[in-house]
Amino acid sequence: MLNNNKTKSIKKQVKLNSNDNANLRMKKQHNTKVNNKNKTQQKVIVKTRPPIVTIMGHVDHGKTSLLDAIRQSNIISSEYGHITQHIGAYRVNNDQNNFSITFLDTPGHEIFSIMRSRGIKLTDIILLVVSATEGIKSQTIEVINQAKTAKVPIIVAINKIDLPNADPKKITYDLSTYGLIDDMWGGDTIIVKVSAIQKINIKLLLEMIELKAEMMELKANYSTKGTGIVIEAKLDPHLGAVAILLIQDGIVKVDDNLVIGNTYAKIRIMFNEFMEKLSMGLPSTPITICGINEIPCVGDAFVVVNSETEAKDIANQRKAKINKINLSKKSNIDLLLTINSRKNIPELTIMLKADVQGSLEALESDILRISKNITGVNLKIISRSIGLITKSDVNLAVISNAVIIAFNIKLSKDIANIAKYNKIKINIYKVLPEVSIAVKNMMSDMLKPHTVQKILGKAIVKQIFKLSNNKIIYGCYVINGTIYSNSQIQLLRDNKIIFSSKITSLKRFKENVKEVGTGHECGISLNKVFKEEIKLNDTIESFIIEKLVNVLK
Ligand code: GDP
C-alpha cells in the first residue's frame, strides 16, 4: 500500500517529469485572466473543461470493480463528491478545487470501436486496467494499439495489487516493451498501482487523471451553441424516447433545437446524471434529454441550431439521403436472398431487441461478424429495436418464423405466454459474447445433415464361380483395409464406379464370416443381378455412409 509520503512523492515526481508545474500555474493564471477579459467582453468564453475518460482493459482485470471503487470513493471521500446512477457516463467532482472528471460508463470497448469506426474522437484519456497477477493480455494489447492509432494518451492502473501473487514491477516492465514507460522511470506514462477491491490508491488515481488533464490543457467554448455525441439512447417507460448526450463543446439549454444524426429534438426536459432537472448543460458533461423525434444511434453527432424548422429541415434532408442509399442497398440484399433461396440454403431469421441503442449496435455487429464465417446457412435480421418485447414483436416473429434474440431486457409473463402458445423462441442474454455463440449454434443446427462415404476395404476379383442355383460367388483377394459382411460395396473398373450393391454373404473358405482383412482371400456374393457383368481384376470396395455432426468451428 502506498503511504501518504509515497503518494506525494509520486505526484511530485510526475510533476517534475512533466517539468511544467510552474508553467502550468502561470498558464492557468493567464487563462483565468483571458477568461475574465472574455467575460467582460461577453463574447467568446474559452475555459478548461473536464477530461473525458474511458476505462478499458482485458476482461476480468477489474474495470467494473475499479469503476465501482471510484464511485464508492466518491460516496466516502469528502474530497470527491457526487455519485451518479448508470446513464452511460458520470462525473466525479473534486470539491476542493472544483475539478471534475467525466467517466464514460458504457462498455468501453464497444463505444470506443463505434466511435472509431465513425472517426470520432470522444475520449481524452484511456484508463487502461491491467491485472497485477495476469499482466498484459490480448485485449490489453488491443487497447494500446487503438490508443496509439487514435492518439489518445493512456494512464495505466495496475489493479489487484492486494493479491499475494501480484507482481506490479514485472507488469511495469512488460508495459515498457509496448512503449508505455512509467514516468517514475523517466517515461511519459502515468502508472498507478491500485486495488479496486481493497480501495488502495483510488484517490491517487483520480489525482493523476486530474494532473494529466491539466497538462493536456483541455479547453471548450462556454459561450457557443452546443455540439457533441450521443452516448446512449433508449425508450424510457416514463419519459419516452430519451438520449444521453455528451457535450463536447458549447452549451445546451432547455428549449434548444437540436439536429441529432438524422433526427431532431426540441429539448423539453433535461437532466443531469442524478436525474435532477437542469436548465443548461456545459462542456464535457453528460445530459439526458427528452423531446426527441426518433431514437438516435449511439455515436450520432448533435448540434444546436437556431430554430425547430431548421432542425427539422436538416434532419429530413439527411433522412432522405440515407433512404436513397438504403434503397440501393436493399435491392442488392433482395438479389442476394433470391439467389440464396434458389440454391435452397436454409435461413435463420432473427429479431434483435436490446435495452439500449449501444448494446443493440454491438449485438448486431457481433452477430454479423460471426455469421459471415458460416457457409450453408443464411442469417436474416428482420428487425432491431430497443425496449421491452411487445405483442407486436411476437406477431412479427410468428409471421416471419423468427427467433427473438434479446439482450439485457426482462420478459413479461404475458408476452412469454403468448410466445409459448405461438411456439416462438425468445432467447434472453445478459452477456454479449453468449449471443454470438448461441446464434452460431442455431445456425449450426440448421445445416443439412452432412454425410460422407467412408471406404473400409478394397478387394480384387480373382475368380468367378457360377453356381447351379444361378448364384455367383466372386473369389476375391483383399488388398487394403477390411471387407465387412454387412457393408455396401461399389464395383470399380479402371478407377470408374460401375455400380453399387450390398454384400449378401462373405465367406472364408466355406465359413460365413463377418469380416476379412488385408492379405486374405474371400468369397463375396452380391444381392443383385447386374446389367454389367463383373469381370476378373475388377475392384470391390466395401464402404459405409457416415453422418457428420454439424459443429461449426
Ligand atoms: P472486468 O471484467 O474487467 O470488469 O473485471 P471485474 O471488475 O468484473 O473483476 C473481475 C474479478 O476480479 C472479480 O471477481 C473481482 O472481484 C476481481 N477483482 C477486481 N479488482 C480486484 C482487486 O483489486 N483485487 C482483487 N483481489 N480482486 C479484484
Coordinates of C-alpha atoms and ligand atoms in Angstrom, one line a residue:
M1 CA 0.0 0.0 0.0
L2 CA 1.3 3.4 -0.8
N3 CA 1.6 5.7 2.2
N4 CA 1.0 9.4 2.1
N5 CA 4.6 10.3 1.6
K6 CA 4.9 7.9 -1.3
T7 CA 1.7 9.3 -2.7
K8 CA 3.1 12.8 -2.5
S9 CA 6.4 11.7 -4.0
I10 CA 4.7 10.1 -7.0
K11 CA 2.7 13.2 -7.6
K12 CA 5.8 15.3 -7.1
Q13 CA 7.8 13.1 -9.4
V14 CA 5.1 13.2 -12.1
K15 CA 5.0 16.9 -11.8
L16 CA 8.8 17.1 -12.0
N17 CA 8.8 14.8 -15.1
S18 CA 6.3 17.0 -16.8
N19 CA 8.6 19.8 -15.7
D20 CA 5.9 22.3 -16.1
N21 CA 4.3 22.7 -12.7
A22 CA 5.2 26.3 -12.5
N23 CA 4.4 26.9 -16.2
L24 CA 1.1 25.2 -15.6
R25 CA 0.2 27.6 -12.8
M26 CA 1.3 30.6 -14.9
K27 CA -0.8 29.3 -17.8
K28 CA -3.7 28.8 -15.5
Q29 CA -3.4 32.3 -14.2
H30 CA -3.1 33.6 -17.8
N31 CA -6.1 31.6 -18.9
T32 CA -8.2 33.0 -16.0
K33 CA -7.1 36.5 -17.0
V34 CA -8.1 35.7 -20.6
N35 CA -11.3 34.2 -19.5
N36 CA -12.1 37.2 -17.2
K37 CA -11.3 39.5 -20.1
N38 CA -13.6 37.5 -22.4
K39 CA -16.3 37.5 -19.7
T40 CA -16.2 41.3 -19.6
Q41 CA -16.5 41.4 -23.4
Q42 CA -19.4 38.9 -23.2
K43 CA -18.2 37.2 -26.3
V44 CA -16.1 34.0 -26.6
I45 CA -15.6 32.3 -23.3
V46 CA -13.0 29.6 -23.6
K47 CA -12.4 27.7 -20.4
T48 CA -10.8 24.5 -19.2
R49 CA -13.2 21.6 -19.5
P50 CA -13.3 18.3 -17.5
P51 CA -11.4 15.4 -19.1
I52 CA -13.5 12.5 -20.6
V53 CA -12.0 9.2 -19.5
T54 CA -12.8 5.7 -20.8
I55 CA -11.9 2.7 -18.8
M56 CA -10.6 -0.2 -20.9
G57 CA -8.6 -3.4 -20.5
H58 CA -8.7 -7.2 -20.7
V59 CA -11.8 -9.0 -19.4
D60 CA -11.7 -9.8 -15.6
H61 CA -8.8 -7.4 -15.0
G62 CA -11.2 -5.3 -12.9
K63 CA -12.7 -2.5 -15.0
T64 CA -16.1 -2.8 -13.4
S65 CA -14.7 -3.1 -9.9
L66 CA -12.5 0.0 -10.4
L67 CA -15.5 2.0 -11.7
D68 CA -17.4 0.9 -8.6
A69 CA -14.4 1.8 -6.3
I70 CA -14.3 5.2 -7.9
R71 CA -18.0 5.7 -7.3
Q72 CA -17.7 4.4 -3.8
S73 CA -14.7 6.6 -3.0
N74 CA -16.9 9.4 -4.1
I75 CA -19.5 8.5 -1.5
I76 CA -17.0 8.0 1.3
S77 CA -14.5 10.7 0.5
S78 CA -15.3 14.3 1.3
E79 CA -12.9 15.4 -1.4
Y80 CA -14.5 13.8 -4.3
G81 CA -18.3 14.1 -4.2
H82 CA -21.4 13.3 -6.2
I83 CA -22.2 9.9 -7.5
T84 CA -24.4 9.1 -10.3
Q85 CA -26.6 6.3 -11.4
H86 CA -25.8 4.4 -14.6
I87 CA -26.5 6.7 -17.5
G88 CA -23.6 5.9 -19.8
A89 CA -21.4 8.5 -18.3
Y90 CA -20.9 10.1 -14.9
R91 CA -18.8 12.7 -13.3
V92 CA -16.7 12.8 -10.2
N93 CA -16.0 16.2 -8.7
N94 CA -13.2 17.2 -6.5
D95 CA -14.9 19.7 -4.3
Q96 CA -11.6 21.2 -3.1
N97 CA -10.6 22.6 -6.4
N98 CA -13.8 22.3 -8.3
F99 CA -12.2 19.9 -10.7
S100 CA -14.3 17.2 -12.3
I101 CA -13.7 14.1 -14.4
T102 CA -16.2 12.6 -16.7
F103 CA -16.1 8.8 -17.0
L104 CA -17.7 7.0 -19.9
D105 CA -19.6 4.2 -18.2
T106 CA -20.6 2.3 -21.3
P107 CA -18.8 -0.9 -22.2
G108 CA -15.6 0.8 -23.1
H109 CA -14.6 -1.3 -26.0
E110 CA -17.9 -1.1 -27.8
I111 CA -18.3 2.6 -27.6
F112 CA -14.7 3.1 -28.5
S113 CA -15.0 0.9 -31.5
I114 CA -18.2 2.6 -32.7
M115 CA -16.6 6.0 -32.2
R116 CA -13.5 4.9 -34.0
S117 CA -15.4 3.3 -36.9
R118 CA -17.1 6.7 -37.3
G119 CA -13.9 8.6 -37.0
I120 CA -15.0 10.4 -33.8
K121 CA -12.6 11.2 -31.0
L122 CA -14.6 11.2 -27.8
T123 CA -12.2 10.1 -25.1
D124 CA -9.4 12.4 -23.9
I125 CA -7.7 9.8 -21.7
I126 CA -7.9 6.0 -21.7
L127 CA -7.6 4.4 -18.3
L128 CA -6.1 1.0 -19.0
V129 CA -6.7 -1.5 -16.3
V130 CA -4.1 -4.3 -16.1
S131 CA -4.2 -7.1 -13.6
A132 CA -1.1 -7.3 -11.4
T133 CA -1.3 -11.1 -11.5
E134 CA -2.2 -11.7 -15.1
G135 CA -0.3 -8.9 -16.8
I136 CA -0.6 -8.0 -20.5
K137 CA -3.2 -9.9 -22.4
S138 CA -4.7 -9.8 -25.9
Q139 CA -7.3 -7.0 -25.1
T140 CA -4.6 -5.0 -23.3
I141 CA -2.5 -5.0 -26.5
E142 CA -5.6 -4.2 -28.5
V143 CA -6.3 -1.1 -26.3
I144 CA -2.7 0.0 -26.5
N145 CA -2.8 -0.2 -30.3
Q146 CA -6.2 1.5 -30.5
A147 CA -5.0 4.3 -28.3
K148 CA -1.8 4.8 -30.4
T149 CA -3.8 4.9 -33.6
A150 CA -6.3 7.3 -32.2
K151 CA -3.5 9.3 -30.5
V152 CA -5.3 9.1 -27.1
P153 CA -3.0 9.1 -24.0
I154 CA -3.1 6.2 -21.6
I155 CA -3.0 6.1 -17.9
V156 CA -2.4 2.6 -16.5
A157 CA -4.0 1.3 -13.4
I158 CA -2.2 -1.9 -12.3
N159 CA -5.0 -3.5 -10.4
K160 CA -5.3 -6.3 -7.8
I161 CA -2.0 -5.3 -6.0
D162 CA -3.6 -6.8 -2.9
L163 CA -3.2 -10.3 -4.2
P164 CA -0.2 -12.3 -2.9
N165 CA 1.0 -13.2 -6.4
A166 CA 0.7 -9.6 -7.6
D167 CA 3.9 -8.6 -9.5
P168 CA 3.4 -4.9 -10.4
K169 CA 7.1 -4.5 -11.1
K170 CA 7.0 -7.1 -13.8
I171 CA 3.9 -5.6 -15.3
T172 CA 5.5 -2.2 -15.3
Y173 CA 8.5 -3.7 -17.2
D174 CA 6.2 -5.6 -19.6
L175 CA 4.3 -2.4 -20.3
S176 CA 7.5 -0.6 -21.2
T177 CA 8.1 -3.2 -24.0
Y178 CA 4.8 -1.8 -25.5
G179 CA 6.0 1.7 -25.3
L180 CA 4.2 2.6 -22.1
I181 CA 7.2 3.7 -19.9
D182 CA 6.4 4.6 -16.3
D183 CA 7.0 8.3 -15.6
M184 CA 8.9 7.1 -12.5
W185 CA 11.3 5.5 -14.9
G186 CA 11.6 8.7 -16.9
G187 CA 8.9 7.8 -19.4
D188 CA 5.7 9.7 -20.0
T189 CA 3.0 7.2 -18.9
I190 CA 1.4 7.6 -15.5
I191 CA 1.1 4.2 -13.9
V192 CA -0.8 3.8 -10.6
K193 CA -0.8 0.6 -8.6
V194 CA -4.3 0.1 -7.2
S195 CA -6.6 -2.4 -5.7
A196 CA -10.2 -1.9 -6.6
I197 CA -11.4 -4.3 -4.0
Q198 CA -9.3 -3.1 -1.2
K199 CA -9.7 0.6 -2.3
I200 CA -6.0 1.2 -2.4
N201 CA -4.8 4.3 -4.2
I202 CA -8.2 5.1 -5.8
K203 CA -7.8 8.8 -4.7
L204 CA -4.3 8.9 -6.1
L205 CA -5.5 7.6 -9.4
L206 CA -8.1 10.3 -9.6
E207 CA -5.5 12.9 -8.8
M208 CA -3.2 11.5 -11.5
I209 CA -6.1 11.8 -14.0
E210 CA -6.6 15.3 -12.9
L211 CA -2.9 16.1 -13.3
K212 CA -2.7 14.6 -16.7
A213 CA -5.8 16.5 -17.8
E214 CA -4.3 19.8 -16.5
M215 CA -1.2 19.0 -18.6
M216 CA -3.4 18.4 -21.7
E217 CA -5.0 21.8 -21.2
L218 CA -8.4 20.7 -22.4
K219 CA -10.5 23.7 -23.4
A220 CA -14.0 24.3 -24.6
N221 CA -16.1 27.2 -25.6
Y222 CA -18.7 28.1 -23.0
S223 CA -20.4 30.7 -25.0
T224 CA -21.3 28.9 -28.2
K225 CA -24.1 26.6 -29.2
G226 CA -23.6 23.0 -28.0
T227 CA -22.2 20.2 -30.1
G228 CA -21.4 16.6 -29.1
I229 CA -22.2 13.0 -29.3
V230 CA -25.0 10.6 -28.4
I231 CA -23.6 8.1 -26.0
E232 CA -26.8 6.3 -25.2
A233 CA -30.4 6.3 -26.4
K234 CA -33.4 4.4 -25.2
L235 CA -37.1 4.2 -24.7
D236 CA -37.8 5.1 -21.1
P237 CA -41.1 3.7 -19.8
H238 CA -41.9 7.1 -18.2
L239 CA -40.1 9.6 -20.4
G240 CA -40.5 8.1 -23.8
A241 CA -37.5 8.5 -26.2
V242 CA -34.5 9.8 -24.3
A243 CA -30.9 10.3 -25.4
I244 CA -27.9 10.8 -23.3
L245 CA -25.6 13.3 -24.9
L246 CA -22.1 14.2 -24.1
I247 CA -21.5 17.8 -24.7
Q248 CA -18.1 18.3 -26.3
D249 CA -18.2 22.0 -26.9
G250 CA -20.6 24.8 -26.2
I251 CA -23.7 24.7 -24.1
V252 CA -27.1 23.1 -24.4
K253 CA -30.2 24.6 -22.8
V254 CA -33.8 23.6 -22.3
D255 CA -35.9 24.7 -25.3
D256 CA -32.9 24.4 -27.6
N257 CA -33.5 22.8 -31.0
L258 CA -31.1 20.1 -32.0
V259 CA -30.2 18.1 -35.0
I260 CA -29.1 14.6 -33.8
G261 CA -27.9 12.4 -36.6
N262 CA -30.8 12.2 -39.0
T263 CA -33.4 13.1 -36.4
Y264 CA -34.2 16.3 -34.4
A265 CA -35.3 17.3 -31.0
K266 CA -36.7 20.3 -29.1
I267 CA -35.5 19.8 -25.5
R268 CA -38.5 19.6 -23.3
I269 CA -36.7 18.5 -20.1
M270 CA -33.0 17.9 -19.4
F271 CA -31.5 16.0 -16.5
N272 CA -28.0 15.6 -15.1
E273 CA -26.6 12.2 -14.1
F274 CA -28.6 12.3 -10.8
M275 CA -31.8 12.7 -12.9
E276 CA -32.0 16.2 -11.4
K277 CA -33.6 18.8 -13.8
L278 CA -31.2 21.1 -15.5
S279 CA -31.7 24.3 -17.4
M280 CA -28.3 24.2 -19.0
G281 CA -25.5 21.6 -19.8
L282 CA -21.9 22.5 -20.0
P283 CA -18.9 21.0 -22.0
S284 CA -17.8 17.5 -21.1
T285 CA -21.0 16.8 -19.2
P286 CA -23.5 14.1 -19.9
I287 CA -27.1 15.2 -20.1
T288 CA -30.3 13.2 -20.6
I289 CA -32.7 14.9 -22.9
C290 CA -36.4 14.3 -23.7
G291 CA -38.3 15.6 -26.7
I292 CA -36.6 13.7 -29.5
N293 CA -38.5 12.9 -32.6
E294 CA -36.9 9.5 -33.1
I295 CA -34.4 7.4 -31.1
P296 CA -31.0 8.3 -32.5
C297 CA -28.0 6.0 -32.8
V298 CA -25.0 5.8 -30.4
G299 CA -22.2 7.9 -31.9
D300 CA -24.5 10.2 -33.7
A301 CA -23.3 13.8 -33.6
F302 CA -25.6 16.5 -32.4
V303 CA -25.6 20.3 -32.9
V304 CA -27.8 23.0 -31.5
V305 CA -29.4 25.0 -34.3
N306 CA -31.4 28.2 -34.4
S307 CA -35.0 27.0 -34.8
E308 CA -37.2 24.0 -34.8
T309 CA -37.8 24.5 -38.6
E310 CA -34.1 24.4 -39.3
A311 CA -33.6 21.3 -37.1
K312 CA -36.5 19.5 -38.9
D313 CA -35.3 20.5 -42.4
I314 CA -31.7 19.4 -41.8
A315 CA -32.9 16.1 -40.3
N316 CA -35.3 15.4 -43.1
Q317 CA -32.7 16.1 -45.8
R318 CA -30.3 13.7 -44.1
K319 CA -33.0 11.1 -43.8
A320 CA -33.9 11.4 -47.5
K321 CA -30.3 10.9 -48.4
I322 CA -30.0 7.8 -46.2
N323 CA -33.3 6.3 -47.5
K324 CA -31.8 6.6 -51.0
I325 CA -28.7 4.8 -50.0
N326 CA -30.7 2.1 -48.2
L327 CA -33.0 1.6 -51.2
S328 CA -30.0 0.7 -53.4
K329 CA -28.6 -1.5 -50.6
K330 CA -32.0 -3.2 -50.2
S331 CA -32.1 -4.1 -53.8
N332 CA -28.7 -5.7 -53.5
I333 CA -29.8 -7.7 -50.5
D334 CA -33.0 -8.8 -52.2
L335 CA -31.0 -10.0 -55.1
L336 CA -28.8 -12.0 -52.8
L337 CA -31.7 -13.5 -51.0
T338 CA -33.3 -14.6 -54.3
I339 CA -30.1 -16.3 -55.3
N340 CA -29.7 -18.0 -52.0
S341 CA -33.2 -19.2 -51.9
R342 CA -32.7 -20.6 -55.4
K343 CA -29.8 -22.5 -54.0
N344 CA -32.1 -23.8 -51.3
I345 CA -29.9 -22.6 -48.4
P346 CA -31.6 -22.7 -45.0
E347 CA -32.2 -19.4 -43.4
L348 CA -32.1 -18.3 -39.7
T349 CA -34.4 -15.4 -39.2
I350 CA -33.9 -13.3 -36.1
M351 CA -35.2 -10.2 -34.4
L352 CA -33.0 -8.2 -32.2
K353 CA -34.1 -6.5 -29.0
A354 CA -31.8 -4.7 -26.5
D355 CA -32.1 -2.4 -23.5
V356 CA -30.2 0.4 -25.1
Q357 CA -29.1 1.5 -28.5
G358 CA -25.4 0.9 -27.7
S359 CA -26.0 -2.7 -26.9
L360 CA -28.2 -3.2 -29.9
E361 CA -25.4 -1.9 -32.2
A362 CA -22.8 -4.0 -30.5
L363 CA -25.1 -7.1 -30.7
E364 CA -25.8 -6.7 -34.4
S365 CA -22.1 -6.2 -35.4
D366 CA -21.1 -9.2 -33.3
I367 CA -23.7 -11.4 -34.9
L368 CA -23.0 -10.3 -38.4
R369 CA -19.3 -10.9 -37.8
I370 CA -19.9 -14.5 -36.7
S371 CA -22.4 -15.2 -39.4
K372 CA -20.1 -14.1 -42.2
N373 CA -17.8 -17.1 -41.4
I374 CA -20.7 -19.6 -41.7
T375 CA -21.5 -21.1 -45.1
G376 CA -24.5 -23.2 -45.8
V377 CA -27.0 -21.2 -43.7
N378 CA -28.2 -17.6 -44.2
L379 CA -28.8 -15.2 -41.4
K380 CA -31.6 -12.7 -41.9
I381 CA -32.1 -9.9 -39.3
I382 CA -35.6 -8.7 -39.9
S383 CA -35.9 -6.2 -37.1
R384 CA -33.8 -4.4 -34.5
S385 CA -35.3 -2.3 -31.7
I386 CA -34.8 -1.3 -28.1
G387 CA -37.1 -1.6 -25.2
L388 CA -39.4 -4.4 -23.9
I389 CA -40.6 -7.3 -26.1
T390 CA -44.1 -6.5 -27.1
K391 CA -47.0 -8.4 -28.5
S392 CA -46.4 -7.0 -32.0
D393 CA -42.8 -8.3 -31.8
V394 CA -44.2 -11.8 -31.2
N395 CA -46.7 -11.3 -34.0
L396 CA -43.9 -10.4 -36.4
A397 CA -41.9 -13.4 -35.2
V398 CA -44.9 -15.6 -36.0
I399 CA -45.4 -14.3 -39.5
S400 CA -41.7 -14.4 -40.2
N401 CA -40.9 -17.6 -38.4
A402 CA -38.2 -15.7 -36.5
V403 CA -36.3 -16.2 -33.3
I404 CA -36.3 -13.2 -30.9
I405 CA -32.8 -12.6 -29.5
A406 CA -33.0 -10.2 -26.6
F407 CA -30.1 -8.6 -24.7
N408 CA -30.4 -7.4 -21.1
I409 CA -34.2 -6.9 -21.0
K410 CA -36.9 -8.5 -19.0
L411 CA -39.7 -10.5 -20.4
S412 CA -43.2 -10.1 -19.0
K413 CA -45.2 -13.2 -18.1
D414 CA -48.0 -12.2 -20.6
I415 CA -45.6 -12.0 -23.5
A416 CA -43.8 -15.2 -22.5
N417 CA -47.2 -17.0 -22.6
I418 CA -48.1 -15.6 -25.9
A419 CA -44.8 -16.6 -27.3
K420 CA -45.1 -20.1 -25.8
Y421 CA -48.6 -20.5 -27.3
N422 CA -47.3 -19.5 -30.7
K423 CA -44.2 -21.6 -30.4
I424 CA -41.9 -18.6 -30.7
K425 CA -38.4 -18.9 -29.3
I426 CA -37.4 -15.9 -27.2
N427 CA -33.8 -16.1 -26.0
I428 CA -32.6 -13.6 -23.5
Y429 CA -28.9 -13.0 -22.8
K430 CA -27.0 -11.0 -20.2
V431 CA -23.5 -11.3 -21.6
L432 CA -22.7 -10.1 -25.1
P433 CA -20.3 -12.9 -26.2
E434 CA -23.0 -15.5 -25.3
V435 CA -25.2 -14.1 -28.0
S436 CA -22.9 -14.8 -30.9
I437 CA -22.1 -18.3 -29.6
A438 CA -25.9 -19.0 -29.4
V439 CA -26.5 -17.7 -32.9
K440 CA -23.6 -19.8 -34.2
N441 CA -25.1 -22.9 -32.6
M442 CA -28.5 -22.2 -34.0
M443 CA -27.0 -21.8 -37.5
S444 CA -25.0 -24.9 -37.0
D445 CA -28.2 -26.9 -36.0
M446 CA -29.8 -25.7 -39.3
L447 CA -27.1 -27.1 -41.5
K448 CA -28.4 -30.1 -43.6
P449 CA -27.1 -33.4 -42.2
H450 CA -23.8 -33.9 -43.9
T451 CA -22.8 -37.4 -45.0
V452 CA -19.5 -38.8 -46.2
Q453 CA -18.7 -42.1 -47.7
K454 CA -16.0 -44.0 -45.8
I455 CA -14.1 -46.7 -47.7
L456 CA -13.4 -49.6 -45.4
G457 CA -11.6 -52.0 -47.6
K458 CA -10.6 -53.0 -51.2
A459 CA -10.6 -56.4 -52.8
I460 CA -9.7 -57.6 -56.3
V461 CA -11.9 -60.1 -58.2
K462 CA -9.6 -63.1 -58.9
Q463 CA -12.2 -65.8 -59.8
I464 CA -15.9 -66.1 -60.7
F465 CA -17.8 -69.2 -59.6
K466 CA -21.2 -69.6 -61.2
L467 CA -23.3 -72.0 -59.0
S468 CA -26.1 -74.3 -60.2
N469 CA -28.8 -72.2 -58.4
N470 CA -27.8 -69.1 -60.5
K471 CA -25.8 -67.7 -57.6
I472 CA -22.4 -66.2 -58.3
I473 CA -19.5 -66.1 -55.9
Y474 CA -16.7 -63.8 -56.6
G475 CA -13.4 -65.1 -55.3
C476 CA -11.5 -62.0 -54.1
Y477 CA -8.2 -61.0 -52.6
V478 CA -8.3 -58.2 -50.0
I479 CA -5.6 -55.7 -50.9
N480 CA -6.5 -52.9 -48.5
G481 CA -8.4 -52.5 -45.2
T482 CA -11.3 -54.8 -44.3
I483 CA -14.3 -56.1 -46.2
Y484 CA -17.4 -56.3 -43.9
S485 CA -20.3 -58.7 -44.5
N486 CA -22.9 -56.0 -43.7
S487 CA -21.4 -53.2 -45.7
Q488 CA -22.3 -51.7 -49.1
I489 CA -20.0 -52.1 -52.0
Q490 CA -19.2 -50.4 -55.2
L491 CA -17.6 -52.0 -58.2
L492 CA -14.7 -50.2 -59.9
R493 CA -13.2 -50.8 -63.3
D494 CA -10.3 -48.6 -64.5
N495 CA -11.0 -46.5 -61.4
K496 CA -14.5 -45.8 -62.6
I497 CA -17.5 -46.8 -60.4
I498 CA -19.6 -49.2 -62.5
F499 CA -22.4 -49.9 -59.9
S500 CA -23.2 -50.1 -56.2
S501 CA -24.7 -53.0 -54.3
K502 CA -24.8 -54.8 -51.0
I503 CA -22.9 -57.9 -49.8
T504 CA -25.3 -60.9 -49.1
S505 CA -22.7 -63.3 -48.0
L506 CA -19.0 -63.1 -47.1
K507 CA -17.1 -66.4 -46.8
R508 CA -13.6 -67.5 -45.8
F509 CA -13.2 -71.0 -47.2
K510 CA -16.7 -72.4 -46.7
E511 CA -17.4 -70.4 -43.4
N512 CA -19.6 -67.4 -43.3
V513 CA -17.6 -64.6 -41.7
K514 CA -18.3 -61.0 -40.7
E515 CA -15.0 -59.5 -42.0
V516 CA -12.0 -60.3 -44.0
G517 CA -8.8 -58.3 -43.6
T518 CA -5.9 -57.3 -45.9
G519 CA -3.9 -60.1 -47.5
H520 CA -6.7 -62.7 -47.3
E521 CA -8.9 -64.4 -49.8
C522 CA -12.7 -64.5 -49.5
G523 CA -15.8 -65.3 -51.4
I524 CA -18.3 -62.5 -51.9
S525 CA -22.0 -62.8 -53.1
L526 CA -23.9 -59.7 -54.0
N527 CA -27.7 -59.1 -53.8
K528 CA -28.4 -58.1 -57.4
V529 CA -28.1 -59.3 -60.9
F530 CA -26.3 -56.5 -62.7
K531 CA -26.6 -55.4 -66.2
E532 CA -22.9 -55.1 -66.3
E533 CA -21.1 -58.3 -65.7
I534 CA -18.4 -58.4 -63.2
K535 CA -15.0 -59.2 -64.7
L536 CA -11.8 -60.5 -63.4
N537 CA -9.5 -57.8 -61.9
D538 CA -12.5 -55.6 -61.1
T539 CA -12.2 -53.9 -57.7
I540 CA -14.8 -54.3 -55.0
E541 CA -14.8 -51.5 -52.4
S542 CA -16.6 -52.0 -49.1
F543 CA -18.0 -48.7 -47.6
I544 CA -20.4 -47.2 -45.2
I545 CA -22.1 -43.8 -45.2
E546 CA -21.3 -41.7 -42.2
K547 CA -23.4 -38.9 -40.9
L548 CA -21.4 -35.9 -39.7
V549 CA -22.4 -33.8 -36.7
N550 CA -22.8 -30.2 -37.8
V551 CA -20.5 -28.3 -35.5
L552 CA -19.1 -25.1 -36.8
K553 CA -15.7 -24.2 -35.9
Ligands
GDP1 P1 -13.8 -6.6 -15.7 O1 -14.2 -7.8 -16.5 O2 -12.5 -6.0 -16.2 O3 -14.9 -5.6 -15.5 O4 -13.4 -7.2 -14.2 P2 -14.3 -7.2 -12.9 O5 -14.3 -5.8 -12.3 O6 -15.6 -7.8 -13.1 O7 -13.4 -8.1 -11.9 C1 -13.1 -9.4 -12.3 C2 -12.8 -10.2 -11.0 O8 -11.6 -9.7 -10.4 C3 -13.9 -10.1 -10.0 O9 -14.0 -11.3 -9.3 C4 -13.4 -9.0 -9.0 O10 -13.9 -9.3 -7.7 C5 -11.9 -9.3 -9.0 N1 -11.1 -8.1 -8.7 C6 -11.3 -6.9 -9.3 N2 -10.4 -6.0 -8.8 C7 -9.8 -6.6 -7.8 C8 -8.8 -6.3 -6.9 O11 -8.3 -5.1 -6.8 N3 -8.3 -7.2 -6.0 C9 -8.8 -8.5 -6.0 N4 -8.3 -9.4 -5.2 N5 -9.7 -8.9 -6.9 C10 -10.2 -8.0 -7.8

